[in-house]
PDB file of C-alpha atoms in Angstrom:
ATOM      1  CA  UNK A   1     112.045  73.021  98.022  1.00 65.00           C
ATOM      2  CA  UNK A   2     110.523  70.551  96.266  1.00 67.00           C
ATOM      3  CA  UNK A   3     109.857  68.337  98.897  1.00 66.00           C
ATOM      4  CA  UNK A   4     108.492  70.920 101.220  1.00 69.00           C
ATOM      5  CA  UNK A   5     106.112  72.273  98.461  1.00 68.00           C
ATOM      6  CA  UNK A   6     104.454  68.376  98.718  1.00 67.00           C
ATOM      7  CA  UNK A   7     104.023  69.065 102.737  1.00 65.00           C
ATOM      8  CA  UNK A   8     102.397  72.181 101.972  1.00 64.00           C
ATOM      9  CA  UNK A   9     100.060  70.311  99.715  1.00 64.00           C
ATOM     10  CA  UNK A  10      98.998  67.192 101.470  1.00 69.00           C
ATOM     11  CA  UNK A  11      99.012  69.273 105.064  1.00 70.00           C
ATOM     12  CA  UNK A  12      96.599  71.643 103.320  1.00 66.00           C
ATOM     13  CA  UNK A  13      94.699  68.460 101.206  1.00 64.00           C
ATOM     14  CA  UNK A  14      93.651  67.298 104.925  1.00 66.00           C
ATOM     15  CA  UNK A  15      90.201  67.186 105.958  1.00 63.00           C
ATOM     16  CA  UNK A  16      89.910  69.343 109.098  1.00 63.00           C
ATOM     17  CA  UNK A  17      87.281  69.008 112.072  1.00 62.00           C
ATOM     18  CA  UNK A  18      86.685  71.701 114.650  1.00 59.00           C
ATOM     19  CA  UNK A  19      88.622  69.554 117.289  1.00 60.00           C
ATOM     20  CA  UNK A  20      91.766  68.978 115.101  1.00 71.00           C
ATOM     21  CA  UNK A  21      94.745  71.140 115.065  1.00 78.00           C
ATOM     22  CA  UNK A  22      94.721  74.415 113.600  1.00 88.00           C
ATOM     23  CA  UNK A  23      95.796  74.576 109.817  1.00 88.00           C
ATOM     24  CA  UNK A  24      97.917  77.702 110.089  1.00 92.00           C
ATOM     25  CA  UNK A  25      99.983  76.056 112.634  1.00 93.00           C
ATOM     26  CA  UNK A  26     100.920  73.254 110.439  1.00 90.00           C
ATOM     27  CA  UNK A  27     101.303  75.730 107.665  1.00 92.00           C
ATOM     28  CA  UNK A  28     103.955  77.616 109.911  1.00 95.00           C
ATOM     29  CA  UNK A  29     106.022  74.024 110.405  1.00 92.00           C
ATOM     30  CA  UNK A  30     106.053  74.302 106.350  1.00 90.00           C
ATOM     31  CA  UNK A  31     106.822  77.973 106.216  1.00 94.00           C
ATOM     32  CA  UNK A  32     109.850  77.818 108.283  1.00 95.00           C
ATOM     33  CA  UNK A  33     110.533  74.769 106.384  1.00 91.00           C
ATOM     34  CA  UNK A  34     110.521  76.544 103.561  1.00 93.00           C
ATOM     35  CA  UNK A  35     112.958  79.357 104.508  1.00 96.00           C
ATOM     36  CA  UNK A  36     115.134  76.694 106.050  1.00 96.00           C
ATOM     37  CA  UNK A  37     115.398  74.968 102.638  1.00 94.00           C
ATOM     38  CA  UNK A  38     115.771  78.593 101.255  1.00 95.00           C
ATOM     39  CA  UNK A  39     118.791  79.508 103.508  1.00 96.00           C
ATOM     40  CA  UNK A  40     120.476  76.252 103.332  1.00 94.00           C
ATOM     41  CA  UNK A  41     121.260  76.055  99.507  1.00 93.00           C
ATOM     42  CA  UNK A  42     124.725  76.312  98.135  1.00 93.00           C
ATOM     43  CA  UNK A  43     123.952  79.955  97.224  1.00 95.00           C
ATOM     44  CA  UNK A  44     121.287  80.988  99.684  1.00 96.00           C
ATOM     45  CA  UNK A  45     117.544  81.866  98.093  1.00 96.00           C
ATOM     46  CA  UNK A  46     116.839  84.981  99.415  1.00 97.00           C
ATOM     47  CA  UNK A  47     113.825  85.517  97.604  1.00 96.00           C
ATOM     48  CA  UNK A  48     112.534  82.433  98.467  1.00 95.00           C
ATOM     49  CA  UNK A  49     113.412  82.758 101.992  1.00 97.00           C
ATOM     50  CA  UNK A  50     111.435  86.264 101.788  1.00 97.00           C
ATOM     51  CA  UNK A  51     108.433  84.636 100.440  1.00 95.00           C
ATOM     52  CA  UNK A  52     108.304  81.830 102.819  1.00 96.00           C
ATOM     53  CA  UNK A  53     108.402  84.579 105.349  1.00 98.00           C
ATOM     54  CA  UNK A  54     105.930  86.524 104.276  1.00 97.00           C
ATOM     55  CA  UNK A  55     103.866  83.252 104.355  1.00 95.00           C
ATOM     56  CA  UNK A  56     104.439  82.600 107.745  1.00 97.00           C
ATOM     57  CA  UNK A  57     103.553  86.334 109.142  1.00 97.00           C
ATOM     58  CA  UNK A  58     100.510  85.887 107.172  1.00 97.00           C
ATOM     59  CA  UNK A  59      99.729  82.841 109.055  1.00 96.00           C
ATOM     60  CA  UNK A  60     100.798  83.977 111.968  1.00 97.00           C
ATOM     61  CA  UNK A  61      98.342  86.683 111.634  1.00 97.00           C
ATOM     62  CA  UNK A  62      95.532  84.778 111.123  1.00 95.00           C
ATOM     63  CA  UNK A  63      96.076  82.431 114.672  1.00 95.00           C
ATOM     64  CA  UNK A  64      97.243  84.747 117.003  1.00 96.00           C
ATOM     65  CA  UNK A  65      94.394  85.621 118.505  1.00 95.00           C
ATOM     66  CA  UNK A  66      93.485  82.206 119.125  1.00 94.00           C
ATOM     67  CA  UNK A  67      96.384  82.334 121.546  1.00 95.00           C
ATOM     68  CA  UNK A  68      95.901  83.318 124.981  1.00 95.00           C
ATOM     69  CA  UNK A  69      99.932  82.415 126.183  1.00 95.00           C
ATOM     70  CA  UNK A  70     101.422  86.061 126.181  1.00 96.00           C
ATOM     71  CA  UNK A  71     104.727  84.420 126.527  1.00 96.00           C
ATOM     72  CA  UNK A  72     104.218  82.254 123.518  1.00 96.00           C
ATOM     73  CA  UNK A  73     102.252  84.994 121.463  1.00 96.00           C
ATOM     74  CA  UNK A  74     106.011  87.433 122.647  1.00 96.00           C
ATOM     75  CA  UNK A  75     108.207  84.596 121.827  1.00 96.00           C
ATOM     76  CA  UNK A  76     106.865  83.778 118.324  1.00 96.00           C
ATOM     77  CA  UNK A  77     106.994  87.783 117.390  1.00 97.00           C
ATOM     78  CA  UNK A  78     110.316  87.495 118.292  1.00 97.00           C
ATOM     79  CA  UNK A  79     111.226  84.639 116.355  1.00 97.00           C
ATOM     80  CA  UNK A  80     109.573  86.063 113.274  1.00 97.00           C
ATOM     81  CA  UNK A  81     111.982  89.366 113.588  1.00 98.00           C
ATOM     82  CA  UNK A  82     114.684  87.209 113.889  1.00 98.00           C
ATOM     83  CA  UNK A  83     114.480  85.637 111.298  1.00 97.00           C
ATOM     84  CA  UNK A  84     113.178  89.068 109.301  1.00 98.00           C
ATOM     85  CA  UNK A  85     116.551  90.302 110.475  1.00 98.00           C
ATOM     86  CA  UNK A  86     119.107  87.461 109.242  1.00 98.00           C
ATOM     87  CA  UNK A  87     116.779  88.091 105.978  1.00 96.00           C
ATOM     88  CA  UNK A  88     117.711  91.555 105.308  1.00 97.00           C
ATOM     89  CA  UNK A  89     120.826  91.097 106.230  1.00 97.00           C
ATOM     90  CA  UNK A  90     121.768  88.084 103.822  1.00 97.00           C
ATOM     91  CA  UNK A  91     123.177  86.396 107.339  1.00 97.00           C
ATOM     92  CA  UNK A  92     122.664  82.467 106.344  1.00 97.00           C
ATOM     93  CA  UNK A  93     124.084  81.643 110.017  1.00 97.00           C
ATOM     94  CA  UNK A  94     121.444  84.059 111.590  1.00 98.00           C
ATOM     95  CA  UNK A  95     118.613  82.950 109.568  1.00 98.00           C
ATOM     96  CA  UNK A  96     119.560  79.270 109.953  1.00 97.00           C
ATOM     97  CA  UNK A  97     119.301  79.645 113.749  1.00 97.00           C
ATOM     98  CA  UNK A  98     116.693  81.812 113.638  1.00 97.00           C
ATOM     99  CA  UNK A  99     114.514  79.308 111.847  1.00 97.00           C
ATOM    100  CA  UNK A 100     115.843  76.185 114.078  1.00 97.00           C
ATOM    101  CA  UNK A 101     114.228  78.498 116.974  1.00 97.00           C
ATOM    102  CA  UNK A 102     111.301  79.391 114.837  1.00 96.00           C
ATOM    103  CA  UNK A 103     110.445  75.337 114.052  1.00 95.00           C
ATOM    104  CA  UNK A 104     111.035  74.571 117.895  1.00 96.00           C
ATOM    105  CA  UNK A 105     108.023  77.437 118.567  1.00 96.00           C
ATOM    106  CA  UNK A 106     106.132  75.565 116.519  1.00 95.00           C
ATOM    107  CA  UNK A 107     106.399  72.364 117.949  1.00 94.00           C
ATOM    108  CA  UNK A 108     105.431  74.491 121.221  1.00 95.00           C
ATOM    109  CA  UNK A 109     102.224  75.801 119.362  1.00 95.00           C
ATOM    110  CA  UNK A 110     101.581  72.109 118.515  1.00 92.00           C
ATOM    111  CA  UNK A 111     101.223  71.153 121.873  1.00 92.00           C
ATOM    112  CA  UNK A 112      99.186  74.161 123.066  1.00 93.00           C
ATOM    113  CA  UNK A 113      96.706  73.004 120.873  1.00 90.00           C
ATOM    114  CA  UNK A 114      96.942  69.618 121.764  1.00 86.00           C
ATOM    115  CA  UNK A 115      93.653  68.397 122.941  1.00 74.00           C
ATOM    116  CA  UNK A 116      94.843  67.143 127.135  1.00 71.00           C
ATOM    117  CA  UNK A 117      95.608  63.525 127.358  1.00 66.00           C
ATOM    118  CA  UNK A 118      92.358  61.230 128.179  1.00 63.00           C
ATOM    119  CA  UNK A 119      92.844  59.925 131.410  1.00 65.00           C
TER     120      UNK A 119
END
């Protein structure tokens, strides 16, 4: 957790323009991060795993409507209530898969906000 707290920071320490990739995004990669970390220890943290999920709604939130992929935008609601659901369930197996999908989403959201190549 430790490790992933340092992400958050230096991610966040970054000096952003306009043309750069959207903070929240990069705050998602160290939400579900987070939970992962959470899920993954000898005696799961669900607490911690809550809190990192609360995190990443919030963010999630906040760049949705910057999204105009209504299969990406469906897919990343879904993810969330996966991974919601392995939560309140106290299912480690659920919630570790459901945040392996969740990180792959985000490496999806990276590239949609990847400026084209130059050609």
């Amino acid at each position: 957790l430790s490790a992933v707290e340092g992400y958050r920071i230096l991610v966040s320490a970054q000096v952003r323009s306009a043309s750069d990739m959207p903070l929240e995004v990069a705050l998602l990669d160290y939400a579900g991060f987070r939970y992962q970390a959470s899920v993954r220890a000898q005696t799961p943290l669900w607490s911690e795993a809550r809190l990192a999920l609360d995190f990443a709604e919030a963010q999630w939130r906040a760049i949705s409507s910057r999204i105009s992929d209504n299969a990406l935008k469906s897919s990343f609601v879904a993810d969330l209530a996966a991974m919601r659901a392995a939560l309140e369930a106290s299912d480690a197996s659920a919630a570790q898969n459901a945040v392996a999908v969740e990180l792959d989403r985000v490496d999806a959201l990276e590239q949609y906000f990847s400026p084209p190549p130059a050609q």
